[in-house]
Structures are given as C-alpha cells and as structure tokens.
Short mmCIF file of C-alpha atoms and ligand atoms in Angstrom, two decimals:
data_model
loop_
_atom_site.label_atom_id
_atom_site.label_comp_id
_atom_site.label_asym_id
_atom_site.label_seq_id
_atom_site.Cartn_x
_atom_site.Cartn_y
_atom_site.Cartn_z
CA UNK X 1 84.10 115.93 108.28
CA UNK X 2 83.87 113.68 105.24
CA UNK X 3 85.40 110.75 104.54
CA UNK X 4 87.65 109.47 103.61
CA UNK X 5 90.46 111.57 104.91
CA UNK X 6 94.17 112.02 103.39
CA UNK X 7 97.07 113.75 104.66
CA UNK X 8 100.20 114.85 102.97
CA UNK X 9 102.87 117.45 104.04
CA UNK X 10 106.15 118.71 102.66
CA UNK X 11 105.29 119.30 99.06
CA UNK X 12 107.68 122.00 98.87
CA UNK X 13 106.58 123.63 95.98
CA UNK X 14 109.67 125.75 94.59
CA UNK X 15 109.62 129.53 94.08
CA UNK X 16 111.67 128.92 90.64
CA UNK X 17 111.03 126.86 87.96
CA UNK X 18 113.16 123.84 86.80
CA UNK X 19 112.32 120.35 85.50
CA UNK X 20 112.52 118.51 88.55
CA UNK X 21 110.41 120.98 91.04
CA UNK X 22 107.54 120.87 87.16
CA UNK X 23 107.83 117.37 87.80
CA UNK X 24 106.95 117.20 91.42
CA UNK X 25 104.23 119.50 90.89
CA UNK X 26 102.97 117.66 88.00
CA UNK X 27 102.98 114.90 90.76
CA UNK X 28 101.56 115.99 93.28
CA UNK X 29 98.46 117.31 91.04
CA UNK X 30 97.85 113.53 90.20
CA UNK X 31 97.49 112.98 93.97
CA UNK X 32 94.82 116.02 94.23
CA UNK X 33 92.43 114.93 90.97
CA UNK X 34 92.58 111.31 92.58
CA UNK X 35 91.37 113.32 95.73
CA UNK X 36 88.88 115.02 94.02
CA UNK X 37 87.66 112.51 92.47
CA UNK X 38 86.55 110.38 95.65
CA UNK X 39 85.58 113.35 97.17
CA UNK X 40 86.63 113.85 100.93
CA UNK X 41 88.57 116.02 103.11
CA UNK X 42 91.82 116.70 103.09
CA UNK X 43 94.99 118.01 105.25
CA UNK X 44 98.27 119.55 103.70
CA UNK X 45 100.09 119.40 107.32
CA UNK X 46 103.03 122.01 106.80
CA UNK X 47 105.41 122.46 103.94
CA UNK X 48 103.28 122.92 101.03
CA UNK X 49 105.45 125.25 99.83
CA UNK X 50 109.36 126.00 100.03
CA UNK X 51 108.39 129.39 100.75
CA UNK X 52 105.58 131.57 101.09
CA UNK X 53 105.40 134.94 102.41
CA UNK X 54 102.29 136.87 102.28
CA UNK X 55 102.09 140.42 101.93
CA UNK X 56 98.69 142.63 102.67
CA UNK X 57 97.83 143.15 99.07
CA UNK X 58 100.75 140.68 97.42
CA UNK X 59 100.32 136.86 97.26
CA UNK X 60 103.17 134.60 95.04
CA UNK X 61 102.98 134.54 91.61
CA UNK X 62 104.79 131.10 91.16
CA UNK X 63 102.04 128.69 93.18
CA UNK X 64 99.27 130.13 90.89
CA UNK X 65 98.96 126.31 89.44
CA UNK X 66 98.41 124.95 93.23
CA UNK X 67 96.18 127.89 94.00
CA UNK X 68 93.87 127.02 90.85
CA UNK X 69 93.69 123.13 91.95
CA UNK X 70 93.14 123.79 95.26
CA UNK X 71 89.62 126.13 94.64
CA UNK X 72 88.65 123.25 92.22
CA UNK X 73 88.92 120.96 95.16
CA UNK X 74 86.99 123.86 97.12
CA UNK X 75 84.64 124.01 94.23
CA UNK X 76 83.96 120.04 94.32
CA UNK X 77 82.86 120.78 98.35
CA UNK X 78 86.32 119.19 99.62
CA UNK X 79 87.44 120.43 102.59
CA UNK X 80 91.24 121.65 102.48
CA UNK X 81 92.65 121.84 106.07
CA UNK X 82 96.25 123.63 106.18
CA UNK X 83 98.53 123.37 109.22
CA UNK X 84 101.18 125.71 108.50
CA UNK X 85 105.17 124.40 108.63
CA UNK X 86 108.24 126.14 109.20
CA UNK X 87 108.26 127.15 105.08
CA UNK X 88 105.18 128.28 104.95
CA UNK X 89 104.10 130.20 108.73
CA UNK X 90 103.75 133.47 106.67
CA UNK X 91 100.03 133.70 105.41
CA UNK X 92 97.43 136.06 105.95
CA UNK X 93 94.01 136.26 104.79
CA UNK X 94 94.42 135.12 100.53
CA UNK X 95 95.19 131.53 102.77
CA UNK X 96 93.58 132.22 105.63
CA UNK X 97 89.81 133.22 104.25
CA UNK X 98 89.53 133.08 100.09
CA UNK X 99 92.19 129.66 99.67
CA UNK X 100 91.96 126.92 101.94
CA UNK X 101 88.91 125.74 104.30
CA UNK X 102 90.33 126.50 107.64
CA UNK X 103 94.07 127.14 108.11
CA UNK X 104 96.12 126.62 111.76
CA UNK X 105 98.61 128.15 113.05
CA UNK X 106 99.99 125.58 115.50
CA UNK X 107 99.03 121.74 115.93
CA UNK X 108 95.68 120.86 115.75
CA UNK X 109 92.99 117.97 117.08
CA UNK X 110 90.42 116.59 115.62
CA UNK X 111 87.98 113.86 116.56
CA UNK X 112 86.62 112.28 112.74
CA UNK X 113 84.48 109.08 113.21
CA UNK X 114 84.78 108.67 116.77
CA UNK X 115 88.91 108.05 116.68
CA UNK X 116 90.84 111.46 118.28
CA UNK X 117 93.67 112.92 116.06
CA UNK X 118 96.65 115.23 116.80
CA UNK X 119 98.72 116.63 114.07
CA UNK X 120 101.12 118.31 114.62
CA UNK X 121 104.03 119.83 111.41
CA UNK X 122 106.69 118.32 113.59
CA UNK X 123 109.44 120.82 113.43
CA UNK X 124 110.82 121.29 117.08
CA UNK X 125 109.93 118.37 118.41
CA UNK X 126 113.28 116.33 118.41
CA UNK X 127 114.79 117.08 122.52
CA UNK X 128 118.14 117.80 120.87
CA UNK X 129 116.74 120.80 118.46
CA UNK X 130 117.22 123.87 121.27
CA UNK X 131 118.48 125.98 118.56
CA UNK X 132 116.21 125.30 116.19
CA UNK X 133 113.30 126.00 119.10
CA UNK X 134 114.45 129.67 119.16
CA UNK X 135 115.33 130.04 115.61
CA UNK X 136 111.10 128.67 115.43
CA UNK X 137 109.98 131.30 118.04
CA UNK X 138 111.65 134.47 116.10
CA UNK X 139 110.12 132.94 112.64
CA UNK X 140 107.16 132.86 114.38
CA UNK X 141 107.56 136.02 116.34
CA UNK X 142 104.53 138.89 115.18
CA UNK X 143 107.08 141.41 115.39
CA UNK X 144 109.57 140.04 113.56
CA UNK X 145 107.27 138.69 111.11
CA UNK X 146 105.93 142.96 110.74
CA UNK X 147 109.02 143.92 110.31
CA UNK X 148 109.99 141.61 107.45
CA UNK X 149 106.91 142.72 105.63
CA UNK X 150 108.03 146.34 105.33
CA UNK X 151 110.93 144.93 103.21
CA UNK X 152 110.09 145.57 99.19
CA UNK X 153 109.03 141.84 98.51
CA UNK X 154 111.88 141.16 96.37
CA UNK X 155 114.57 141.63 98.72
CA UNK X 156 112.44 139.40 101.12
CA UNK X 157 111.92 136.52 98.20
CA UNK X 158 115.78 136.69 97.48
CA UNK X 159 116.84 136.56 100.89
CA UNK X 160 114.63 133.52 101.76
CA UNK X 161 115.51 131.52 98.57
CA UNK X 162 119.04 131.99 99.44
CA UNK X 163 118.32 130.06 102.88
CA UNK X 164 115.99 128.02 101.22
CA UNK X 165 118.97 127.13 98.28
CA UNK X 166 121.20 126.28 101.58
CA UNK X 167 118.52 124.25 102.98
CA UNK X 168 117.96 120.13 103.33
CA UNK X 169 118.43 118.46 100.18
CA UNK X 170 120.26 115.23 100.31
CA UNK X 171 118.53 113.21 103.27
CA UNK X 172 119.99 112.10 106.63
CA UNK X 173 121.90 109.01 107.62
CA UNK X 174 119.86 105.79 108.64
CA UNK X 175 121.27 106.36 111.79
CA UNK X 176 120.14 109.60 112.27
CA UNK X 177 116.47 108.94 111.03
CA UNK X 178 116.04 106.09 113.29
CA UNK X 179 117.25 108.78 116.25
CA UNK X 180 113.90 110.81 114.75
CA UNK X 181 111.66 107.76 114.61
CA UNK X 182 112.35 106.88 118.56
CA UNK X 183 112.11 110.24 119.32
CA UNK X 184 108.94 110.86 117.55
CA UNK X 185 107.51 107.36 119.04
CA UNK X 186 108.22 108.60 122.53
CA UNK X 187 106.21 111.70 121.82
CA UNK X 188 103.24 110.05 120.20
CA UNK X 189 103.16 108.13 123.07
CA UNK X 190 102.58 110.61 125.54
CA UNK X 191 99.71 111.63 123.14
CA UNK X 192 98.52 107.82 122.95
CA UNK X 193 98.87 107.33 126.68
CA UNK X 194 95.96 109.77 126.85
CA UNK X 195 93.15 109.78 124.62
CA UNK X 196 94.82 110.08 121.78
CA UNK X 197 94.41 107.33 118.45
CA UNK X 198 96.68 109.00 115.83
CA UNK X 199 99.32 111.24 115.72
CA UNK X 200 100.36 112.47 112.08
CA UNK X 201 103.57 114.53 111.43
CA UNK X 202 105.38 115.65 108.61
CA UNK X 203 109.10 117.74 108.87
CA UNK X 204 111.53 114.59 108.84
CA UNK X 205 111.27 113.59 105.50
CA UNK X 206 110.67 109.97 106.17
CA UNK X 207 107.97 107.56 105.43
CA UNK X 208 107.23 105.67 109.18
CA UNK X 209 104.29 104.08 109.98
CA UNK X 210 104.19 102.30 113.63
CA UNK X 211 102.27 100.97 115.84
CA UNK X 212 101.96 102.49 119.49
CA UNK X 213 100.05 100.61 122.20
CA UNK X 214 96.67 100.78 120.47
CA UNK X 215 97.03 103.69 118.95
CA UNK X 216 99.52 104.04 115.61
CA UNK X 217 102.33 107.09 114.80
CA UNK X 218 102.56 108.36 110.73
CA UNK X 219 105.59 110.31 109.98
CA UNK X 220 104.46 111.43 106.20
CA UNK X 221 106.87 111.40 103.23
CA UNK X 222 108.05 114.21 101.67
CA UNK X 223 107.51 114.63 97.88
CA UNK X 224 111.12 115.21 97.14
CA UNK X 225 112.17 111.44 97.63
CA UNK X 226 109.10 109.70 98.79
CA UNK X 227 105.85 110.70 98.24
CA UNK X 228 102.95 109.21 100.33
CA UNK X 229 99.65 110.12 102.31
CA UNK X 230 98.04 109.20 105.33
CA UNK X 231 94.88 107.33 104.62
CA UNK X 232 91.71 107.30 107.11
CA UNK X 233 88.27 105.43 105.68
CA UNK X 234 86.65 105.60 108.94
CA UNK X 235 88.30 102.86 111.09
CA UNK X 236 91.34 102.62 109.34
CA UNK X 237 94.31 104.56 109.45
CA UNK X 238 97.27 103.88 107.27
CA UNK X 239 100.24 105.69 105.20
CA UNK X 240 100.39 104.58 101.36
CA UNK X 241 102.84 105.55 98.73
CA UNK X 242 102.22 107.40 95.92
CA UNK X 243 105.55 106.87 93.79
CA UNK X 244 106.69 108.18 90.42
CA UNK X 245 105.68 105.21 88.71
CA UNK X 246 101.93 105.55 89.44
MN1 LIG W 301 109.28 121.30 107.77
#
C-alpha cells in the first residue's frame, strides 16, 4: 500500500442540490486534488454519500462529479479503499468493481508499514444503541435490501430522502459527545490491548484524536461542521483539519 495514507468519512454528499451541499462538495474536491497530487492511498470510511442505493443497471445521477474525481484518482494509480456506512451499505458492482479499488462491507484490518489498523464506520458501536443495532441488521439484511430494489427507483430515492431530510443535522451536546468519546476509547482499547496500533472511525461527527496505551484512537470529522483526515506517513499517525478557510 502506498504512502502516505489519508482517511476521511462522512462526506455526505446530498442527493439534491443547494448552495451549501455545492459548497461542501466543492470542498471536499480540494481535499482529493491535494491527494492526488502527493499520490498515495486513500480510505473514504463510510458516509460518502447521504444516500446511495444501487440498482442492477441504475447508479445516481447526482454524485456524477465524485464519480469523475474519484477514476482520476484511479487514473493517477491511487488506491481508493471504501468501507461502506450506514448511508451508503447499498452498492453493487458500478462501486464494487468499475469505481473504487476494493470496497468492504463491514470493518476492515490492515497492516501498512509494519503498524496494524482496524477501521471500523462506527455506527453501532455505542452499548446504549440496541435499537439502532436492529434497525443496522434489517438495513443490512439481503432480503430486505432485494426487496427494496424491486421498488421503481423513485419511490425508493423519495422515501430515503425523506428519512435522510429527518436525519442528524444540528450536532449533539458536549455532554453527549464526551459519552461517545469514552465509549469509543473503551472499545479501541480492547483493539489496542491486542495487537492493534490504530483504530479509525467515522459516524459521530466529531473530530477526537487520543492517545491509548501505545496505541492512539481517531474519531474523523464530518464535512458538515468539521472537516479533517487521518494522516499516516509511515510512522506517524495523526488527524489534521482541513477547514473552510484553506
Ligand atoms: Mn454514519
């Protein structure tokens, strides 16, 4: 795998156009030409998109921008790794085999110059998210996921932007992230504890980098409200911001 390595997650590119969602697009296409321009590999670890639902012969019309700078990355030999979130589980093979390098279903490890990653999207994680666990396993389910193909893809585009419109928006109480961040810490350390250097997730919307024993925990930013990527040049791993102002 080349180096260096970046990691970013929830993009959430939107399925309809307005200034703001141009504007974090326009963004986050800085972020890829500076990637392509040191050449590397990179991992989009859940939450590229808002929504994306792939049909047999359909892909969305709206990400054709992202799907253009991605192949130039693929074009420049830079590796695009793409752990799927819960906005984005339904690909098939436009993703799966023409788009990205390798895409992955459910975390992932990797060992890249001798230090052993696990990233993981994040989402049902937190011990207090039981609902959300089953609400992930029927999103996830194959039959349910069948089923919701047969629809005619604009009733299923409509229905999900409606949840998607009713979705997280407005951020979480200090309180509440710091709940996440001790919760996350416990569960990187189980990883750390073993063999584990690095554990990179994405999901919570919050920018967190700590150190666990000798190992070190990167909860990515989202590019809604803070935008950021997980650096690794070999020996060091650490999560830098990539703000509006750049
Ligand atoms: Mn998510």
């Amino acid at each position: 795998m080349d180096l260096p390595v970046y990691f970013v997650s929830d993009i959430h590119l939107m399925l309809t156009e307005s200034e703001k969602s141009r504007r974090r697009q326009d963004h986050f296409f800085r972020f890829l030409a500076k990637v392509n321009e040191t050449g590397c590999t990179l991992f989009i670890v859940g939450d590229l998109f808002d929504f994306y639902f792939e049909y047999s012969h359909t892909i969305p019309k709206m990400y054709f921008d992202l799907y253009f700078q991605i192949q130039k990355l693929r074009d420049a030999n830079i590796e695009v790794h793409y752990i799927l979130g819960n906005h984005d589980y339904w690909v098939q093979n436009f993703m799966t085999e023409k788009l990205m390098t390798k895409v992955y279903f459910h975390d992932a490890d990797f060992e890249i110059a001798g230090k052993k990653f696990h990233l993981t999207h994040g989402d049902g994680i937190l011990s207090w998210d039981r609902g959300y666990r089953v609400l992930k396993a029927i999103i996830r389910n194959r039959v349910f996921i069948s089923l919701y193909r047969c629809l005619h893809s604009t009733i299923g585009y409509t229905f999900a932007q409606w949840i998607s419109n009713r979705g997280y928006r407005n951020g979480h109480s200090d309180e509440y992230n710091k709940r996440v961040q001790t919760e996350l810490a416990s569960y990187a350390e189980s990883y750390i504890k073993q063999d584990t250097d690095y554990v990179i997730s994405g999901h919570y919307h919050q920018r967190v980098e700590k150190e666990i024993l000798d190992g070190k925990l990167l909860i990515l930013g989202d590019w809604i409200h803070a935008p950021s990527y997980g650096y690794f040049d070999g020996s060091q791993l650490s999560l830098i911001p990539f703000d509006h102002d750049e």
